[in-house]
Coordinates of N, CA, C and O in Angstrom, one line a residue:
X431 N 110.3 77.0 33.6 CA 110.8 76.1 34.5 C 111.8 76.8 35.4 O 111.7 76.6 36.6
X432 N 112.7 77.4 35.0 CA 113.6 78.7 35.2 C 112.9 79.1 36.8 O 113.0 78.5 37.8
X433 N 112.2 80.1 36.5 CA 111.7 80.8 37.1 C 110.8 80.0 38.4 O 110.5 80.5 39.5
X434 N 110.6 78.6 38.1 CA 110.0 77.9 39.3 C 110.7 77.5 40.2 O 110.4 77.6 41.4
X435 N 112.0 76.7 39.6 CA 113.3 76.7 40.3 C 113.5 77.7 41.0 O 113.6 77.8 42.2
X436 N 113.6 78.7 40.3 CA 114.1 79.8 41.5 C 113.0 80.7 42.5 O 113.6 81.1 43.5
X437 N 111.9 80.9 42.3 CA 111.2 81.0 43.4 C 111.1 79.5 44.9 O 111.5 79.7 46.0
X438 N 110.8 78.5 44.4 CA 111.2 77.2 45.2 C 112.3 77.9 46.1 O 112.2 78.3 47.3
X439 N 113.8 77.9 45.1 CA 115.0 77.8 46.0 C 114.9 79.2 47.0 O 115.6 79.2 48.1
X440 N 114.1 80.3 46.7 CA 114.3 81.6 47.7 C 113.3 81.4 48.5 O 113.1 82.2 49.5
X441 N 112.3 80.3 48.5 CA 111.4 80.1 49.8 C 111.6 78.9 50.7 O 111.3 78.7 51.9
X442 N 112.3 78.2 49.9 CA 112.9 76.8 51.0 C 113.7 76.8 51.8 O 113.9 75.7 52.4
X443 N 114.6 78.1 52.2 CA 115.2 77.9 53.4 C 114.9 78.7 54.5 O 115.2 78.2 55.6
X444 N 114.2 80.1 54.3 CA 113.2 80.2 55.0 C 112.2 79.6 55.6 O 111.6 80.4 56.3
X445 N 111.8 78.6 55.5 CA 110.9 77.7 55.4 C 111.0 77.1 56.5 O 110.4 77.2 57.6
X446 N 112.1 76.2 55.9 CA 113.0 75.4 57.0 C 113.3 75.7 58.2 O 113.3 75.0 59.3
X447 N 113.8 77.1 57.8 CA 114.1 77.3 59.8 C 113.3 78.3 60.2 O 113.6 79.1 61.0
X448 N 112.0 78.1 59.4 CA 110.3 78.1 60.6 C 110.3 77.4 60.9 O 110.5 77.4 62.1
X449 N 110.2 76.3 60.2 CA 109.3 75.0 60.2 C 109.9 74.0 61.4 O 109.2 73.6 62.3
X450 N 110.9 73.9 61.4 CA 112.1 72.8 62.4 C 111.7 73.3 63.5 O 111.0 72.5 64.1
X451 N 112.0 74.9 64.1 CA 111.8 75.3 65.4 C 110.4 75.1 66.0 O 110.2 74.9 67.2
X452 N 109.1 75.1 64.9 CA 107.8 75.1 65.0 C 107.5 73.3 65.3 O 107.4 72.7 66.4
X453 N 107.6 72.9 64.4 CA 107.9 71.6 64.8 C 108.2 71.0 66.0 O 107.4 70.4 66.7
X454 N 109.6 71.3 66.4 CA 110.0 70.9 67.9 C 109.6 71.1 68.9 O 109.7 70.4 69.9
X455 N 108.9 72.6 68.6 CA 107.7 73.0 69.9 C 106.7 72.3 69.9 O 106.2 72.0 70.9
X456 N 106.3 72.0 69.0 CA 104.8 71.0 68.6 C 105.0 69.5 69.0 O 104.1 69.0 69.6
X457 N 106.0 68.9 68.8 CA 106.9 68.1 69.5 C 106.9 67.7 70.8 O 106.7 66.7 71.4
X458 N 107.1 69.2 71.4 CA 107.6 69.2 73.2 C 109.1 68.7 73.1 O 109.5 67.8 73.7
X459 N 109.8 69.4 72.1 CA 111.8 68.8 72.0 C 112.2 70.0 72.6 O 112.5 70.9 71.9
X460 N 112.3 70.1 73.6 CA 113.5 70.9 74.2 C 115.1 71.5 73.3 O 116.3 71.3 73.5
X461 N 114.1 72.3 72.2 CA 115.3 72.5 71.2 C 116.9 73.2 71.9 O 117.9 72.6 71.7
X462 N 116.9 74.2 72.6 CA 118.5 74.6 73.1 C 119.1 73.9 73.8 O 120.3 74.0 73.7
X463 N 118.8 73.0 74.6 CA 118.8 71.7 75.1 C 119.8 71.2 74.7 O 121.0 71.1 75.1
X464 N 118.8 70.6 73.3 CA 119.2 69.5 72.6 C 120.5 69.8 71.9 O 121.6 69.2 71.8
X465 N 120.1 71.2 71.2 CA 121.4 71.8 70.5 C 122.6 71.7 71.2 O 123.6 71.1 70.7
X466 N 122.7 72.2 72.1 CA 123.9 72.3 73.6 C 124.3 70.5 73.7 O 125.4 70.0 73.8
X467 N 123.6 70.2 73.8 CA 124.1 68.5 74.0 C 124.6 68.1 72.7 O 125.0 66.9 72.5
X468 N 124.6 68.7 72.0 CA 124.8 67.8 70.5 C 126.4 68.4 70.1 O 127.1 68.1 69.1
X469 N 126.9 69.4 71.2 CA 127.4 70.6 70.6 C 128.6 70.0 71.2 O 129.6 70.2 70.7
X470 N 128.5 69.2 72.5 CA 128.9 68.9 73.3 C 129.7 67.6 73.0 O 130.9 67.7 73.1
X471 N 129.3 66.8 72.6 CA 129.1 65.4 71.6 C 130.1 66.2 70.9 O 131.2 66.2 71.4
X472 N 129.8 66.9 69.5 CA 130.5 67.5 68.6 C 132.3 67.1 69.4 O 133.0 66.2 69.0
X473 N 132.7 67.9 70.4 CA 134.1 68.4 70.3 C 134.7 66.8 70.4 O 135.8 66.4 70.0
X474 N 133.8 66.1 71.2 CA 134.7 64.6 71.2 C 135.2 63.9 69.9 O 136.3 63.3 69.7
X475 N 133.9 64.1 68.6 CA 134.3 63.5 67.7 C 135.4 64.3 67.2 O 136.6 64.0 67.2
X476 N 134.9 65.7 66.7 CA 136.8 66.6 66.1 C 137.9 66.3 66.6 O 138.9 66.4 65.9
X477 N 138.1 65.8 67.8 CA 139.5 65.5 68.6 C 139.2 63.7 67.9 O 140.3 63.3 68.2
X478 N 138.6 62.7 67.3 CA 138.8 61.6 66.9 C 139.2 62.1 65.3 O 140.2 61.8 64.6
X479 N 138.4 62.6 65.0 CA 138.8 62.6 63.9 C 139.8 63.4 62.9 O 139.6 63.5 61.7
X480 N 141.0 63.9 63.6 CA 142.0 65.0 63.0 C 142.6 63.8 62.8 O 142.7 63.9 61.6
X481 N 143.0 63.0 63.0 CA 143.8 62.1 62.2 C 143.7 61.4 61.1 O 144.5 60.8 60.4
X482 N 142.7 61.4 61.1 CA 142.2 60.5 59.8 C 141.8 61.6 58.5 O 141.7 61.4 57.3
X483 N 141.8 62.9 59.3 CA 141.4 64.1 58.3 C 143.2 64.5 57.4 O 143.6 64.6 56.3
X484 N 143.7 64.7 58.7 CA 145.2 64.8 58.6 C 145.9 63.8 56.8 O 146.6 64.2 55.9
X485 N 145.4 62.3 57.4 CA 145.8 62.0 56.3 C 145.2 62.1 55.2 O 145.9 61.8 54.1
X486 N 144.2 62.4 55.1 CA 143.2 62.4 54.2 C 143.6 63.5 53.3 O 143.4 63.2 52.1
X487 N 144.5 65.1 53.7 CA 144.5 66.3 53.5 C 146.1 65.7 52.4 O 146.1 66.0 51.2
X488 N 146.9 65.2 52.9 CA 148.3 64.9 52.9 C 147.9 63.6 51.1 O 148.4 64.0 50.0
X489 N 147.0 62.4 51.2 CA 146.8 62.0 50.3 C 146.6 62.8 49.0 O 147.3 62.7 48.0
X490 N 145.5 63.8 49.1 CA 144.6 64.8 48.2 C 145.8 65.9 47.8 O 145.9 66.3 46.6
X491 N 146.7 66.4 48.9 CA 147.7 67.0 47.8 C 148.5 66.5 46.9 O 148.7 67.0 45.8
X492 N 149.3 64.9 47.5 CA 149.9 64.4 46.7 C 149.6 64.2 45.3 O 150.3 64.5 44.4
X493 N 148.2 63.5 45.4 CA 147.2 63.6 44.1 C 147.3 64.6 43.3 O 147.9 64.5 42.3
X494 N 146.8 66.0 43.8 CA 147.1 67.5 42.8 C 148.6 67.7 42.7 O 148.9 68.2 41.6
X495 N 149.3 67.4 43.4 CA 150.9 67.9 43.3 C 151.3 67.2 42.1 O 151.5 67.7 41.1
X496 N 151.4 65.3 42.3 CA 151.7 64.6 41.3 C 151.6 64.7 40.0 O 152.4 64.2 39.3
X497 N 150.5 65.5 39.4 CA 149.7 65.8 38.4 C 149.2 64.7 37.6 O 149.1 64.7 36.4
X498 N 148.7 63.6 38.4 CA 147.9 62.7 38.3 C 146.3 63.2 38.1 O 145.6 62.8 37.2
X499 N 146.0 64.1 38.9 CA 144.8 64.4 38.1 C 144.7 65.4 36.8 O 143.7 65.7 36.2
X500 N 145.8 65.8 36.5 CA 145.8 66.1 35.1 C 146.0 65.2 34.4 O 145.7 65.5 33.3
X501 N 146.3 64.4 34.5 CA 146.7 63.0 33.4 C 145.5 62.6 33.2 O 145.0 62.4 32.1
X502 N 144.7 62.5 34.8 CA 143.1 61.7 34.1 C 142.3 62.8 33.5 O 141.2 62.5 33.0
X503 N 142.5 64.0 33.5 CA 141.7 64.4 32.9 C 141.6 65.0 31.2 O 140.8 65.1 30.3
X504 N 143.0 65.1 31.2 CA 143.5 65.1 29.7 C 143.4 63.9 28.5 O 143.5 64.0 27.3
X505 N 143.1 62.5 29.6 CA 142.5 61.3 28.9 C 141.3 61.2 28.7 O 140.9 60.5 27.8
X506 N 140.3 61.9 29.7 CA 139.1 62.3 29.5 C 138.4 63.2 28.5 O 137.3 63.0 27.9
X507 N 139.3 64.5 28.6 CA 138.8 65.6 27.9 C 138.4 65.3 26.2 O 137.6 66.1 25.8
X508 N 138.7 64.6 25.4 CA 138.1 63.9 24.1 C 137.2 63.5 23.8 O 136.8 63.7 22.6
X509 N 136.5 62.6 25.1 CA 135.6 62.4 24.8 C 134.3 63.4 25.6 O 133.2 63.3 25.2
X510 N 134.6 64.2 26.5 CA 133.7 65.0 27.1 C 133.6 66.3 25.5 O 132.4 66.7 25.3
X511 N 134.3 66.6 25.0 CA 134.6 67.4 24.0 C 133.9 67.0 22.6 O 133.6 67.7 21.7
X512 N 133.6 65.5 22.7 CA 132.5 65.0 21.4 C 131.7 64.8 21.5 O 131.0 64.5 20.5
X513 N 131.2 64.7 22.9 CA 129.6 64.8 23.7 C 129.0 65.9 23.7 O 127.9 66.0 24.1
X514 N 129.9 67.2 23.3 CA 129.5 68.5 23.5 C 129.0 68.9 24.9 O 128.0 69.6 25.3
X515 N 130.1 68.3 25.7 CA 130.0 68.9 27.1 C 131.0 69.4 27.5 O 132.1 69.1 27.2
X516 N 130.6 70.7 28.4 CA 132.1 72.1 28.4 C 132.9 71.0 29.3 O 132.5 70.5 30.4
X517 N 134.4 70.6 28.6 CA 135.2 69.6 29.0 C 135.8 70.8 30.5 O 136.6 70.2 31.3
X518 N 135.5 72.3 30.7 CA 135.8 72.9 31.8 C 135.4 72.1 33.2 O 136.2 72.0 34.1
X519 N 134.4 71.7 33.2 CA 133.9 71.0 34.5 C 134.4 69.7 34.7 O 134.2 69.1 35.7
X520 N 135.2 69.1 33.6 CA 135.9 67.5 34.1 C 136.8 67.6 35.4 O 136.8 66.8 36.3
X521 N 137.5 68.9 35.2 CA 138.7 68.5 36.9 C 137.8 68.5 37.9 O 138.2 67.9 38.9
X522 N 136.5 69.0 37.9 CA 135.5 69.2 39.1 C 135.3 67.7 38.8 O 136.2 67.0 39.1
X523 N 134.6 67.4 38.5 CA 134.7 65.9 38.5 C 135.3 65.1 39.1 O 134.7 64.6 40.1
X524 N 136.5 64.8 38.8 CA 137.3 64.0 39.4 C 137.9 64.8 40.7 O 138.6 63.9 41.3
X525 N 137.9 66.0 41.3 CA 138.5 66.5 42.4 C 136.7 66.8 43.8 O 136.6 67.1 45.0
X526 N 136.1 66.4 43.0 CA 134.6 66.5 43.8 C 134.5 65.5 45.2 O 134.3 65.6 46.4
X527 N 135.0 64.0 43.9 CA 134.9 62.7 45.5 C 136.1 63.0 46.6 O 135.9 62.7 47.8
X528 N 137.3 63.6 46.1 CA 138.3 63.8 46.7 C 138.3 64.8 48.3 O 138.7 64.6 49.5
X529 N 137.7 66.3 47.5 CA 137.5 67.3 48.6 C 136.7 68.3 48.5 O 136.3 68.7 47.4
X530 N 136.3 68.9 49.3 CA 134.8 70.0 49.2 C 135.5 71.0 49.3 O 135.0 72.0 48.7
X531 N 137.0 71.3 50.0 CA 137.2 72.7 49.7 C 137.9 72.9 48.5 O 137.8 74.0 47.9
X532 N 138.6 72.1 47.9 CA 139.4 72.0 46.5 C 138.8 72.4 45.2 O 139.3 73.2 44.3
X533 N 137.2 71.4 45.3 CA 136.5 71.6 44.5 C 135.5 72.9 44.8 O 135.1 73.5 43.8
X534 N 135.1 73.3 45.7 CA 134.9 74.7 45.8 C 135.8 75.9 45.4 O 135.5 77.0 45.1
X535 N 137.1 75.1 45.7 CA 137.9 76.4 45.1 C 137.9 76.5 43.5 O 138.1 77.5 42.9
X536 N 137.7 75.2 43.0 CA 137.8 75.3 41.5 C 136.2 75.4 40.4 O 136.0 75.5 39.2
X537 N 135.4 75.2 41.8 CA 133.9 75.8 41.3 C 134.5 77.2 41.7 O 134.5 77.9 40.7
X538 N 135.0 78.0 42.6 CA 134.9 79.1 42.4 C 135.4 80.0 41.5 O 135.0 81.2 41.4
X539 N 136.2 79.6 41.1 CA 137.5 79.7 39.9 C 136.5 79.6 38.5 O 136.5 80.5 37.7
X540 N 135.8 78.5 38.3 CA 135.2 78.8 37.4 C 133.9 79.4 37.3 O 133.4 79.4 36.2
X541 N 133.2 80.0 38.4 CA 132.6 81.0 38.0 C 132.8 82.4 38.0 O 132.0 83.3 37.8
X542 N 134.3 82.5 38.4 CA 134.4 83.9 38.5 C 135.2 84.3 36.8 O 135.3 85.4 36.2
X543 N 135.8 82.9 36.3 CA 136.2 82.9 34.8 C 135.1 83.3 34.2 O 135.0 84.5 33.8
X544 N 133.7 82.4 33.9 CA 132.8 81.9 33.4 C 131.3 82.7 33.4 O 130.5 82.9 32.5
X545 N 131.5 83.2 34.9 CA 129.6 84.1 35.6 C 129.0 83.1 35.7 O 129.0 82.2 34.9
X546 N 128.2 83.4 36.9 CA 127.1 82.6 37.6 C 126.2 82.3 36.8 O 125.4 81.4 37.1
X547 N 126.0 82.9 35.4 CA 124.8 82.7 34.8 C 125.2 82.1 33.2 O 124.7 82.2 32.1
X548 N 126.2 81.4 33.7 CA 127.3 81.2 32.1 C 126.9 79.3 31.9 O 126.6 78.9 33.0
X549 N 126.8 78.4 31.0 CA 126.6 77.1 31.4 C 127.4 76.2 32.0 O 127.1 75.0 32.0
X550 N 128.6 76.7 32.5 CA 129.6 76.4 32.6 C 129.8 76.5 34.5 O 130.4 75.8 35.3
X551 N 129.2 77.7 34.6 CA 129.0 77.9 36.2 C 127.7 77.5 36.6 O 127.6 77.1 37.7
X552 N 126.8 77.5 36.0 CA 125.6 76.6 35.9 C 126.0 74.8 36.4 O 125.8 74.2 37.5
X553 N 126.3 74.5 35.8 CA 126.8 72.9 36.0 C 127.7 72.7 36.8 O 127.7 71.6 37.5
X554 N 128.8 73.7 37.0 CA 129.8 73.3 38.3 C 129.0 73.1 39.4 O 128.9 72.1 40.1
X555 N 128.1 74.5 39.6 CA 127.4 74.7 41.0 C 126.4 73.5 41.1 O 126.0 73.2 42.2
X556 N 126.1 72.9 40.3 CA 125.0 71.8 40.6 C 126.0 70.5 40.7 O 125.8 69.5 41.4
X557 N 126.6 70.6 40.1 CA 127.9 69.1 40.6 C 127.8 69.4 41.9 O 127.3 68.5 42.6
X558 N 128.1 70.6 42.6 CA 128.8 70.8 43.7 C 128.0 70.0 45.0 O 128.3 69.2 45.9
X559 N 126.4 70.8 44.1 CA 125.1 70.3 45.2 C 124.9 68.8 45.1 O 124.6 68.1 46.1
X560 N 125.1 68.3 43.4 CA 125.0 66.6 43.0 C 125.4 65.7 43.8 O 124.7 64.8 44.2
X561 N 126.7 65.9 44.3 CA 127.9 65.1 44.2 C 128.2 65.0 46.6 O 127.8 65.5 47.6
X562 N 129.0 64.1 46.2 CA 129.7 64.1 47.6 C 131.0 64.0 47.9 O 131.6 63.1 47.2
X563 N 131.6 64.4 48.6 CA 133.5 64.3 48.9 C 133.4 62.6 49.9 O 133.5 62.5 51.1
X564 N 133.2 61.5 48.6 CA 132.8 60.6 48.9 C 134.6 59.8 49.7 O 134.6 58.7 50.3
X565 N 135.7 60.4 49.4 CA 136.8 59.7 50.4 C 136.7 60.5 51.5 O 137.2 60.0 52.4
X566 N 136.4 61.7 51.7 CA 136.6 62.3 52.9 C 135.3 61.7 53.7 O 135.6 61.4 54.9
X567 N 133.9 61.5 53.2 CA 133.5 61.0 54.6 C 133.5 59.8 54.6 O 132.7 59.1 55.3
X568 N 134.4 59.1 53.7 CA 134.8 57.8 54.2 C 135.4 57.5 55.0 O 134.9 56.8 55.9
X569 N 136.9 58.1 54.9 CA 138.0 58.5 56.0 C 137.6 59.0 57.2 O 138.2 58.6 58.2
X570 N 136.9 59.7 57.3 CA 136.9 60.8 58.2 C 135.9 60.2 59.0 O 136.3 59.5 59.9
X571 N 134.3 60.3 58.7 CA 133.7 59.6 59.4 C 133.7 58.0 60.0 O 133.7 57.5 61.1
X572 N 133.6 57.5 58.8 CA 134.1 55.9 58.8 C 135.2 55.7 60.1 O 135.0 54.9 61.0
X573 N 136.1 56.4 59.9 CA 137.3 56.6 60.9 C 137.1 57.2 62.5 O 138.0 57.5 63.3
X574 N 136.4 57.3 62.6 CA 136.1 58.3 63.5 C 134.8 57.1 64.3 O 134.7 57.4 65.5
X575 N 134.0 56.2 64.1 CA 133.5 55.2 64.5 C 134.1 53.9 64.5 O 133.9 53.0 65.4
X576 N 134.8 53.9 63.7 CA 135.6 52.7 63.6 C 135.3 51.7 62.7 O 135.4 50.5 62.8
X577 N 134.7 52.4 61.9 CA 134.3 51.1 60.8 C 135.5 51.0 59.9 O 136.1 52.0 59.5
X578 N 136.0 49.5 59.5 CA 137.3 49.3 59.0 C 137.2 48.4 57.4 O 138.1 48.2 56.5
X579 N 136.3 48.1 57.4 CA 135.9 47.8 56.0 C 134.8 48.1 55.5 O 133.7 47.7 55.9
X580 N 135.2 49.3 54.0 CA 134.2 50.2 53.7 C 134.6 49.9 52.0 O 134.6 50.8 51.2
X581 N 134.8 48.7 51.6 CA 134.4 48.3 50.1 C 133.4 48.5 49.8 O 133.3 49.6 49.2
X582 N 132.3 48.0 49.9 CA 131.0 48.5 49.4 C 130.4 49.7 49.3 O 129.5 50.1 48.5
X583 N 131.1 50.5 50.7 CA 130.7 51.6 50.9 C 131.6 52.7 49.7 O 131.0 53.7 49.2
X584 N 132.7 52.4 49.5 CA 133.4 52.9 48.2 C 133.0 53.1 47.0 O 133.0 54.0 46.2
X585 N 132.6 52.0 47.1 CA 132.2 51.5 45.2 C 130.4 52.4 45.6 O 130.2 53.5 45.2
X586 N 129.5 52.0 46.2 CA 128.4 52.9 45.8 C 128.9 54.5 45.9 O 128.8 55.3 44.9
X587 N 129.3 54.9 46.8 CA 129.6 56.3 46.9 C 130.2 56.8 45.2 O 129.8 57.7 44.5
X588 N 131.4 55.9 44.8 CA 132.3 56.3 43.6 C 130.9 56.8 42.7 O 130.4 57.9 42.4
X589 N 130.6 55.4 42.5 CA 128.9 55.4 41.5 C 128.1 56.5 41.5 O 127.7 57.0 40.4
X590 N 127.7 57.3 42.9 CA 126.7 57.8 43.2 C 127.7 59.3 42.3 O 127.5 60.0 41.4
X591 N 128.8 59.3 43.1 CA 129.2 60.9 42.5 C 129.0 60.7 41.3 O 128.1 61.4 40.8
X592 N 129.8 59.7 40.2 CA 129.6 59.2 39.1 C 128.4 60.0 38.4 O 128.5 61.0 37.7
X593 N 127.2 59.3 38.8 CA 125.8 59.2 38.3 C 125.1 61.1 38.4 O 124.3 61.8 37.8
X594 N 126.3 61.4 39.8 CA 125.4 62.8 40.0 C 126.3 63.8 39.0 O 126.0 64.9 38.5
X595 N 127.2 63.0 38.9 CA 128.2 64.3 37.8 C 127.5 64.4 36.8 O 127.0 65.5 36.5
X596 N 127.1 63.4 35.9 CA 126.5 62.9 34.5 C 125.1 64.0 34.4 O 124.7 64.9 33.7
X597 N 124.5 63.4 35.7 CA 122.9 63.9 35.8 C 123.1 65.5 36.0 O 122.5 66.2 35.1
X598 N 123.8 66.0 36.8 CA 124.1 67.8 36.9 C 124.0 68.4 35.6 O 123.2 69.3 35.3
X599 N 124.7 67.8 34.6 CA 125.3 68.1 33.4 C 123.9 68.0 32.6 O 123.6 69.0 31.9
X600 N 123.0 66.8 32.6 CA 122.2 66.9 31.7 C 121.0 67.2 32.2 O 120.0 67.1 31.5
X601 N 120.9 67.8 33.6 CA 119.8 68.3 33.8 C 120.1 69.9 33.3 O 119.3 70.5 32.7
X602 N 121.0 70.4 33.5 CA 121.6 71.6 33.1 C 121.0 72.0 32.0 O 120.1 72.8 31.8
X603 N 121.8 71.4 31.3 CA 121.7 71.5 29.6 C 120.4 71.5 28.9 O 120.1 72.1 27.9
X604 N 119.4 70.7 29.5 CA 117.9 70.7 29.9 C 117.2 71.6 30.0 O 116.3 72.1 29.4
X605 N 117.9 72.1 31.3 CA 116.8 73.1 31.7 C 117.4 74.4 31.2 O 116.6 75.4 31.2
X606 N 118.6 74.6 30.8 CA 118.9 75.8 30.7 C 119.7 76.7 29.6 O 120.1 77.8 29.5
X607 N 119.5 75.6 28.6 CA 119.5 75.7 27.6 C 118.2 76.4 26.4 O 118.4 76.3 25.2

């Protein structure tokens, strides 16, 4: 299964950027065009959205500074530890919904402790792919259109990282075990 996975992953992005440009021709989409117009678009929203990123950046340190996420994860780590799951990947966990460079820095941290081929960097890197920095594009994009009530949109997002942390983990252990 190994080995299928990874053939898949070294032909799928190749693939893709045949396939899109081939497509659009087939199409009749005026692809540089389109790209140029989009690119265009692009700088209005960045100038909307630095403020809402701004606070977003200022919340997420407070969070690590406070050492509030060490608290939750040290209330955590017990039971990740009797489940026989490397309790190393819980701060990814909880630092995943928060931010994509944070937790990249702490997926990177642990595979350079751990190796790319360790189960431990195994499972970070698939949290990473799992999961989403579900307050950043709340904030940020949400903010940036103007949508002002995003309860619902909260609570499935929390869930979904939730569900994708769990499943990383036990697809992992699955397959690569």
């Amino acid at each position: 299964m190994y080995e299928w996975i990874t053939t898949i992953s070294a032909w799928l992005i190749p693939f893709m950027i045949v396939f899109i440009p081939l497509y659009a021709a087939f199409k009749k989409v005026p692809v540089y065009e389109t790209f140029i117009e989009g690119a265009k678009d692009g700088f209005g929203t960045a100038i909307n959205i630095i403020p809402h990123l701004v606070g977003m950046m200022v919340a997420i340190s407070m969070f690590r500074a406070s050492g509030a996420m060490d608290i939750m994860a040290s209330l955590i780590r017990p039971m990740f530890d009797g489940l026989g799951i490397p309790s190393e990947v819980l701060p990814l966990g909880l630092l995943r919904p928060l931010t994509g460079a944070g937790s990249l820095a702490f997926t990177t941290e642990l595979i350079k402790t751990y190796g790319p081929d360790s189960m431990i960097g195994r499972i970070s890197s698939t949290i990473q792919g799992s999961t989403d920095t579900t307050l950043y594009v709340l904030t940020v994009y949400f903010g940036a259109v103007g949508i002002r009530r995003s309860k619902y949109a909260l609570k499935v997002g929390l869930f979904s990282d939730l569900v994708g942390f769990f499943a990383a983990i036990i697809v992992c252990l699955i397959v690569f075990q």
